[in-house]
Coordinates of C-alpha atoms in Angstrom, one line a residue:
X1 CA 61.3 -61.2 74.6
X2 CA 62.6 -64.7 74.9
X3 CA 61.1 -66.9 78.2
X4 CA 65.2 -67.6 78.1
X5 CA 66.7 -65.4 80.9
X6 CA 70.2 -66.7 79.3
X7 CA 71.5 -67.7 75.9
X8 CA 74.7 -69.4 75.2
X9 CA 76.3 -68.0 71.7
X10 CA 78.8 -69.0 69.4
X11 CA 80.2 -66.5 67.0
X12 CA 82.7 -69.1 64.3
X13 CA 85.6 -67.6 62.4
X14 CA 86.0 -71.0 59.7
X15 CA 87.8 -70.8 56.4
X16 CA 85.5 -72.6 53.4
X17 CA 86.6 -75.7 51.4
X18 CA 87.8 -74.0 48.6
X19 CA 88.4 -77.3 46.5
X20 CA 86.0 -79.7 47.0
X21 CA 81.8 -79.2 46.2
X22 CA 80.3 -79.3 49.6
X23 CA 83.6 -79.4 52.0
X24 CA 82.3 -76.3 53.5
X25 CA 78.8 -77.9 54.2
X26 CA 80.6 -80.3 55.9
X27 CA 82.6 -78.4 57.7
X28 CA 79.4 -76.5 58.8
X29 CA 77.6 -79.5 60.4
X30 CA 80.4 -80.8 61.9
X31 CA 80.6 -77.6 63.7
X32 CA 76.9 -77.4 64.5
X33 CA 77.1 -80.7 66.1
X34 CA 80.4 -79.8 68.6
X35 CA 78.8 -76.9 69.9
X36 CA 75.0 -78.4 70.5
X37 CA 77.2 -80.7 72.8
X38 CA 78.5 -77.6 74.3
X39 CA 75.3 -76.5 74.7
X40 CA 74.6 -73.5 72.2
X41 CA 71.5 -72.5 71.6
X42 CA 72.2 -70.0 68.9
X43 CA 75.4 -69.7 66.4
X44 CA 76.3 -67.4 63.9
X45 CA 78.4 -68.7 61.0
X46 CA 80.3 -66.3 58.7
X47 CA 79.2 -64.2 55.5
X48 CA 78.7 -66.4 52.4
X49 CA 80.6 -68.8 53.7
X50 CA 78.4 -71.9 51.6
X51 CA 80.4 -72.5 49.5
X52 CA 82.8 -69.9 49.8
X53 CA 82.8 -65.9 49.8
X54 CA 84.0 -64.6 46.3
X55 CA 87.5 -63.5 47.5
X56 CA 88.6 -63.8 43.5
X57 CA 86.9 -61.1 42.6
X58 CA 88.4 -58.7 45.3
X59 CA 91.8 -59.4 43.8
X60 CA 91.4 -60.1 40.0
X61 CA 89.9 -58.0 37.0
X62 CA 86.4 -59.0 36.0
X63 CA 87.5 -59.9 32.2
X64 CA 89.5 -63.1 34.0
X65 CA 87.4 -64.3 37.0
X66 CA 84.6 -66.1 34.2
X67 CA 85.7 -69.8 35.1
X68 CA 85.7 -68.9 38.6
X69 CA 82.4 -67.3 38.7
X70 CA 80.8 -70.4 37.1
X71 CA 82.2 -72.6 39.4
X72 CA 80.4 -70.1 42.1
X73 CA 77.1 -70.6 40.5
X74 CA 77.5 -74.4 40.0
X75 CA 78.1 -74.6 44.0
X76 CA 75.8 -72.3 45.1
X77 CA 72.8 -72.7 47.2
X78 CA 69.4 -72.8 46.5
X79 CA 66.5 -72.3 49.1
X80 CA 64.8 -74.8 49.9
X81 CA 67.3 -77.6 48.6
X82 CA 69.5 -80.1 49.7
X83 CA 71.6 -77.9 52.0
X84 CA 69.2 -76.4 53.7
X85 CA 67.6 -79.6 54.3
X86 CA 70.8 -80.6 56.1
X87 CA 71.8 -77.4 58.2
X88 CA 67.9 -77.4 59.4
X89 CA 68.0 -81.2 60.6
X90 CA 71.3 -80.3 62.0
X91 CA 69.5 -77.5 63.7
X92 CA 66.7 -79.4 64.9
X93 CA 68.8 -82.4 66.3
X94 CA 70.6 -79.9 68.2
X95 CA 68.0 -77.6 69.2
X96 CA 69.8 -74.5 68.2
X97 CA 69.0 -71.6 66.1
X98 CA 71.9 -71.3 63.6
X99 CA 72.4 -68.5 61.4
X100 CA 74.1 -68.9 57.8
X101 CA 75.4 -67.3 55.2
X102 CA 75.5 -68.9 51.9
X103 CA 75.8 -67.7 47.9
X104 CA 72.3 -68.2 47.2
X105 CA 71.1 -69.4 43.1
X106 CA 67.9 -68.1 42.2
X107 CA 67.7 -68.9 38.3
X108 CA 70.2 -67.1 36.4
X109 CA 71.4 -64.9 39.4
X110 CA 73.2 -64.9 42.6
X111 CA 72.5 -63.8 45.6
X112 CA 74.1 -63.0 49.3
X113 CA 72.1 -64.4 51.5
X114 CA 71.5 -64.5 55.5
X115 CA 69.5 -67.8 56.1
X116 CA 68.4 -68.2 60.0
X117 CA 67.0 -71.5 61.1
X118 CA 65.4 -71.6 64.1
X119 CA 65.7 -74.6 66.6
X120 CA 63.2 -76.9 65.0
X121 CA 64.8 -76.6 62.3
X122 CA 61.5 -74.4 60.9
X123 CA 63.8 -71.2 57.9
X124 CA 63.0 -68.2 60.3
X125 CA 64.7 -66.2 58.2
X126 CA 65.8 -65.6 54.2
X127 CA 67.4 -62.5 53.3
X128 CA 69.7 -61.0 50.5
X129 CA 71.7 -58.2 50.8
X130 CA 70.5 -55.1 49.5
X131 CA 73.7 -53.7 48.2
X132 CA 76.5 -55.8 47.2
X133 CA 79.7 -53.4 47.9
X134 CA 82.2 -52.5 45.0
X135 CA 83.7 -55.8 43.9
X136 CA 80.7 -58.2 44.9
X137 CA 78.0 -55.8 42.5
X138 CA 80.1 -57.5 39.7
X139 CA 79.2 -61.2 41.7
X140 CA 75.9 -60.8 43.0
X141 CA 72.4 -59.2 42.7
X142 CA 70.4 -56.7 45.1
X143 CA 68.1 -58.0 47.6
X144 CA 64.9 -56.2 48.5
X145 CA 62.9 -55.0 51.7
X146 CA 60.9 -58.4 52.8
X147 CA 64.6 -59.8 54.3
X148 CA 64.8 -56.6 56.3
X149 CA 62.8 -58.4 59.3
X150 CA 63.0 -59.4 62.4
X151 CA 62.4 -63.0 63.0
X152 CA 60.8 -64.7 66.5
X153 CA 63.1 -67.3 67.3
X154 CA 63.4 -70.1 70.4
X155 CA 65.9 -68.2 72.0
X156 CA 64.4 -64.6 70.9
X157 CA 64.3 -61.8 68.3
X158 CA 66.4 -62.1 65.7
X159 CA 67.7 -59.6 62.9
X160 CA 70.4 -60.0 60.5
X161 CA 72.7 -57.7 58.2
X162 CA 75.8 -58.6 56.2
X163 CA 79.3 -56.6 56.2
X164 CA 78.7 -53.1 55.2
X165 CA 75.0 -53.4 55.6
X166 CA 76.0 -51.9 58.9
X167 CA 77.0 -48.9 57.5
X168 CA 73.2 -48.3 56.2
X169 CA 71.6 -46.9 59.4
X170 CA 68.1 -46.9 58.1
X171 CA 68.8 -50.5 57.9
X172 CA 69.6 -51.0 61.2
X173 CA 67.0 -49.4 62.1
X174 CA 64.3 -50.6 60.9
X175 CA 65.6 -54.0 62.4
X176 CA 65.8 -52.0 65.8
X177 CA 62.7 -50.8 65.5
X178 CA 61.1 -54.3 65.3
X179 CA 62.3 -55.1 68.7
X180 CA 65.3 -56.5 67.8
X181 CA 67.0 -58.8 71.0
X182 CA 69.7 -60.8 69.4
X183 CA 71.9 -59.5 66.0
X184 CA 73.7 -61.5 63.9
X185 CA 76.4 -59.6 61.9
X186 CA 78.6 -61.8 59.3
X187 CA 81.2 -60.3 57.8
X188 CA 83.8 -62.1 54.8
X189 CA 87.2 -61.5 56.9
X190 CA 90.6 -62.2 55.5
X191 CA 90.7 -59.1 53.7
X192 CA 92.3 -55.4 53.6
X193 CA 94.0 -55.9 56.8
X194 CA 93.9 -54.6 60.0
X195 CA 91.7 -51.2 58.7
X196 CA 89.2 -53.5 58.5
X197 CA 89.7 -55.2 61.8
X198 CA 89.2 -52.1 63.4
X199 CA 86.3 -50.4 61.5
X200 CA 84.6 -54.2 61.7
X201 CA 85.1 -53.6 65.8
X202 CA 83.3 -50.5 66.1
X203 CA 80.5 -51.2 63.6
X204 CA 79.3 -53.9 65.8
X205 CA 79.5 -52.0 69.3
X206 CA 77.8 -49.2 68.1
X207 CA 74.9 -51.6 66.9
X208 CA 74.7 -52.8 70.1
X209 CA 74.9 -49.7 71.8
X210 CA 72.1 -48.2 70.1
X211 CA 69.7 -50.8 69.2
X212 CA 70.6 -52.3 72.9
X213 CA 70.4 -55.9 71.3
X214 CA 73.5 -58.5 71.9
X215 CA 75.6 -58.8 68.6
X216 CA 77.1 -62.2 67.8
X217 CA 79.3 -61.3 65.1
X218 CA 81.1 -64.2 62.6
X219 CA 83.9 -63.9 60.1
X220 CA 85.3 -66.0 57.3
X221 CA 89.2 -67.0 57.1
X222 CA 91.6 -68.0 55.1
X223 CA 94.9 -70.2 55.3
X224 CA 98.1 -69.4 53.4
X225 CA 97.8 -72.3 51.3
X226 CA 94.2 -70.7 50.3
X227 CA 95.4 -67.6 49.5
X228 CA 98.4 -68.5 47.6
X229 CA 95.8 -70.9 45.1
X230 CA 93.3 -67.4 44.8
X231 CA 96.3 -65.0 43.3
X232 CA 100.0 -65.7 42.2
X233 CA 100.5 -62.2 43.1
X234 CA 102.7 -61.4 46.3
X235 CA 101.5 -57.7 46.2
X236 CA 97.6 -59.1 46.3
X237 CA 98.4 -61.6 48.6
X238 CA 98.6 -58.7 51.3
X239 CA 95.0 -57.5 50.6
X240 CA 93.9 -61.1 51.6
X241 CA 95.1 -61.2 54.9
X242 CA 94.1 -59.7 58.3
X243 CA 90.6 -58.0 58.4
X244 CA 88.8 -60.3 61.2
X245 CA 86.8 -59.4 64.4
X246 CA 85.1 -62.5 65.8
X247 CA 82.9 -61.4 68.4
X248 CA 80.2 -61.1 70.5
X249 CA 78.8 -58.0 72.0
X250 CA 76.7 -56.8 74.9
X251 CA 74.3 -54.3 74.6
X252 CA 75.9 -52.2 76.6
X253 CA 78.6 -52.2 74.4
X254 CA 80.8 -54.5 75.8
X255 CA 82.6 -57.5 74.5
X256 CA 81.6 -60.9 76.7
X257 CA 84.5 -63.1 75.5
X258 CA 88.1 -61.5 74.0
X259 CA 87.0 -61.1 70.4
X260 CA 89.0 -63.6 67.9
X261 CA 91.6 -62.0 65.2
X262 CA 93.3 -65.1 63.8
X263 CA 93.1 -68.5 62.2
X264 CA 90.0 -70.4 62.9
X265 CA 87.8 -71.3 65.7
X266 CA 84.7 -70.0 68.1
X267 CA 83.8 -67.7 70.7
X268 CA 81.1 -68.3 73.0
X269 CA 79.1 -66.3 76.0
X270 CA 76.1 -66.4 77.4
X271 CA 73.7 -63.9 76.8
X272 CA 72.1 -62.6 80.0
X273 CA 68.7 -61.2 78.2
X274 CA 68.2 -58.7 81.5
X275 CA 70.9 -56.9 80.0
X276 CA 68.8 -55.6 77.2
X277 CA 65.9 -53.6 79.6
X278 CA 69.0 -52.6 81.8
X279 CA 70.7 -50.7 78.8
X280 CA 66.7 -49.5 77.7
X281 CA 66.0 -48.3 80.5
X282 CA 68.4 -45.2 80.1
X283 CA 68.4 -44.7 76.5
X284 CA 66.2 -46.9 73.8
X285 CA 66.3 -45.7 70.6
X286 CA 62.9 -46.2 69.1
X287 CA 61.1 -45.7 72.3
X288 CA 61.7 -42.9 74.8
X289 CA 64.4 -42.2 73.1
X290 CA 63.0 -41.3 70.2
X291 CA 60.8 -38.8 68.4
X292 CA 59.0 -40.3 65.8
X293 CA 56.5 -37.0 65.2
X294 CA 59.9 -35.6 64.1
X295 CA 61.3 -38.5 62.6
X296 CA 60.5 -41.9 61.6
X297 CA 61.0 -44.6 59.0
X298 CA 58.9 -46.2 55.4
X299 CA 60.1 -49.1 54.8
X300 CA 58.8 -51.0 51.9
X301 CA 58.8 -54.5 52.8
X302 CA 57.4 -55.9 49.4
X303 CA 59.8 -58.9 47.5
X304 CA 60.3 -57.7 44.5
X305 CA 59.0 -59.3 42.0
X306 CA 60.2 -59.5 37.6
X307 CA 56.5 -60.1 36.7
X308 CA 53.4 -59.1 38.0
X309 CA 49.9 -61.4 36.8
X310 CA 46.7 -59.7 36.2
X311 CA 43.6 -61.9 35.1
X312 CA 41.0 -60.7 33.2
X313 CA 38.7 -60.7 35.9
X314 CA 40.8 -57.8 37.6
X315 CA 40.8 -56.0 34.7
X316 CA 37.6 -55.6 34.3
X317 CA 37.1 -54.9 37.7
X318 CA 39.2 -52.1 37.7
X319 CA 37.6 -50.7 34.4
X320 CA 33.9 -50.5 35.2
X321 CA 35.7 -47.9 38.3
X322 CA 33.1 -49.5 41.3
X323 CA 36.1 -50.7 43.4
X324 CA 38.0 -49.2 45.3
X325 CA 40.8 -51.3 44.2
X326 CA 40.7 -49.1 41.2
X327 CA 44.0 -47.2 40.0
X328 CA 44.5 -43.9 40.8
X329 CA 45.2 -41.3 37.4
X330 CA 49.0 -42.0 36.6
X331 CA 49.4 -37.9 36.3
X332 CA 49.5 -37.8 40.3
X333 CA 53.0 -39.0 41.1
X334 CA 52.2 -38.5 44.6
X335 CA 50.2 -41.6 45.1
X336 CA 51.1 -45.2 44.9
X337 CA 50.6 -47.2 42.2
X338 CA 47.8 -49.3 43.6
X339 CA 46.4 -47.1 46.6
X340 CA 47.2 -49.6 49.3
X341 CA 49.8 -47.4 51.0
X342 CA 49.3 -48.1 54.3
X343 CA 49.7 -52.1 53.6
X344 CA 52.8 -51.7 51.3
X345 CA 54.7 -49.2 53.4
X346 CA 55.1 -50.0 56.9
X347 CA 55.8 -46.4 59.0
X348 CA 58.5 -48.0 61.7
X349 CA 57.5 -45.5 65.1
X350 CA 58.2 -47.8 67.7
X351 CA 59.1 -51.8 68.9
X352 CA 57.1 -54.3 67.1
X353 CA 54.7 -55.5 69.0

């Protein structure tokens, strides 16, 4: 756990700069700077908001959202670049561990990604979603199990997941069961209404509740004038609209500061860290709470990877059969490819160390 005994949090509901390359970086280190004279130590910016989240493709058919899709790729991010460069010396000026979403560019593909830097400004933290949701398979690519990690940060340990993410409790879990103090959830906002208001509200209090980790939860937003330049169409203006829970959550469940609904702006509490062994001393869920001879979790934490080198020198390693490197008969399904099981599948029974 932290040395911190208290944390001040911002959770920030800000709509992008949907017509001009970079606006929303702007807006983001603007912010950054307003609340390190506040004196946050850790903030939690919305879902993809760099440059913007792909709200066109929620509300169009894919055969007409090409141009728009471009112009997603010509403004995303790519890590390290430019833009990280800036949020991290925004970071480290400010002393504050700021937590970003961003479309991330990796060659020919996009990505959602989660990007935490921590107050020296140091990327903690790079992950992509693992499942894009409906609309946003046809706008992004899957991520893979080396983002689904816990990172140590100046004001604790950190975890992140993205929208319905939190809907994949394995996923949670394995973030929980790396001693998870602090969770930030992002989530896209401005859409499908209040439904997803409410659904958004319980999601993140039952994360806290049962990983007994705070929850500092951001959402994106979007004005009138946005929305009106994403569809002509009154009757998919509607689905745009509404859909925002700005908050930030105890781990007992509780939130600190009346979460925020509508229009932009930031919610901030402190973060008593006591709180955490308070609500772990009656029920933690991958300690005495749980069984892990009955149940536990594999979680393959490799990147994946489109191409896989092998020099000559390992090849002829593995075929004089004196190594115990050596590949196991491909007719046994049952064992893993290269025999290193216990280095390439990490058995989750307990809090990290």
């Amino acid at each position: 756990m932290s040395s911190r005994k208290t944390v001040r949090a911002a959770a920030v509901q800000m709509a992008p700069v949907l017509d001009r390359p970079g606006g929303t970086v702007e807006k983001v280190l603007d912010a950054i700077e307003a609340l390190g004279r506040d004196g946050v130590a850790f903030a939690v910016f919305p879902e993809t908001l760099v440059p913007w989240y792909p709200y066109f493709s929620f509300v169009h058919p894919p055969a007409t959202t090409g141009a728009e899709h471009l112009r997603l790729y010509d403004e995303a991010v790519a890590v390290p670049g430019p833009v990280c460069d800036a949020v991290a010396s925004a970071a480290r000026r400010r002393g504050m561990v700021v937590v970003l979403g961003v479309n991330e560019r990796d060659g020919g593909t996009l990505y959602n990604a989660q990007l935490v830097f921590d107050a020296d400004g140091t990327l903690a933290l790079r992950r992509r979603k693992i499942t894009p949701t409906f609309h946003e398979r046809m706008v992004w690519g899957q991520g893979d199990g080396s983002g689904l990690r816990v990172a140590g940060t100046a004001v604790g340990r950190v975890g992140a997941l993205a929208c319905w993410e939190h809907y994949n409790p394995l996923a949670r879990y394995s973030l929980m069961a790396q001693g998870e103090e602090i969770h930030a959830a992002q989530f896209p906002g401005s859409m499908v209404g209040q439904i997803f208001a409410d659904q958004m509200e319980v999601t993140v209090r039952h994360h806290a509740l049962e990983a007994g980790c705070f929850v500092v939860n951001g959402c994106g937003w979007l004005t009138d004038a946005q929305i009106e330049g994403i569809t002509p169409d009154d009757r998919m203006r509607g689905a745009l609209r509404g859909g925002c829970c700005t908050a930030i959550v105890s781990p007992e469940g509780v939130h600190l500061v009346p979460p925020l609904r509508e229009g932009e702006g930031t919610v901030v509490a402190d973060l008593d860290l006591k709180l955490i062994t308070k609500r772990k001393r009656m029920m933690d869920s991958v300690g005495h709470y749980a069984r892990p001879e009955l149940l536990s979790l594999n979680l393959d934490d490799r990147q994946a990877r489109p191409l896989h080198r092998a020099s000559a020198t390992d090849l002829r390693t593995l075929d004089t059969g004196n190594d115990e490197r050596r590949q196991p008969e491909p007719s046994d399904p049952r064992r893993p490819a290269d025999g290193a099981a216990d280095q390439r599948a990490a058995v989750l029974r307990g809090a990290a160390p």
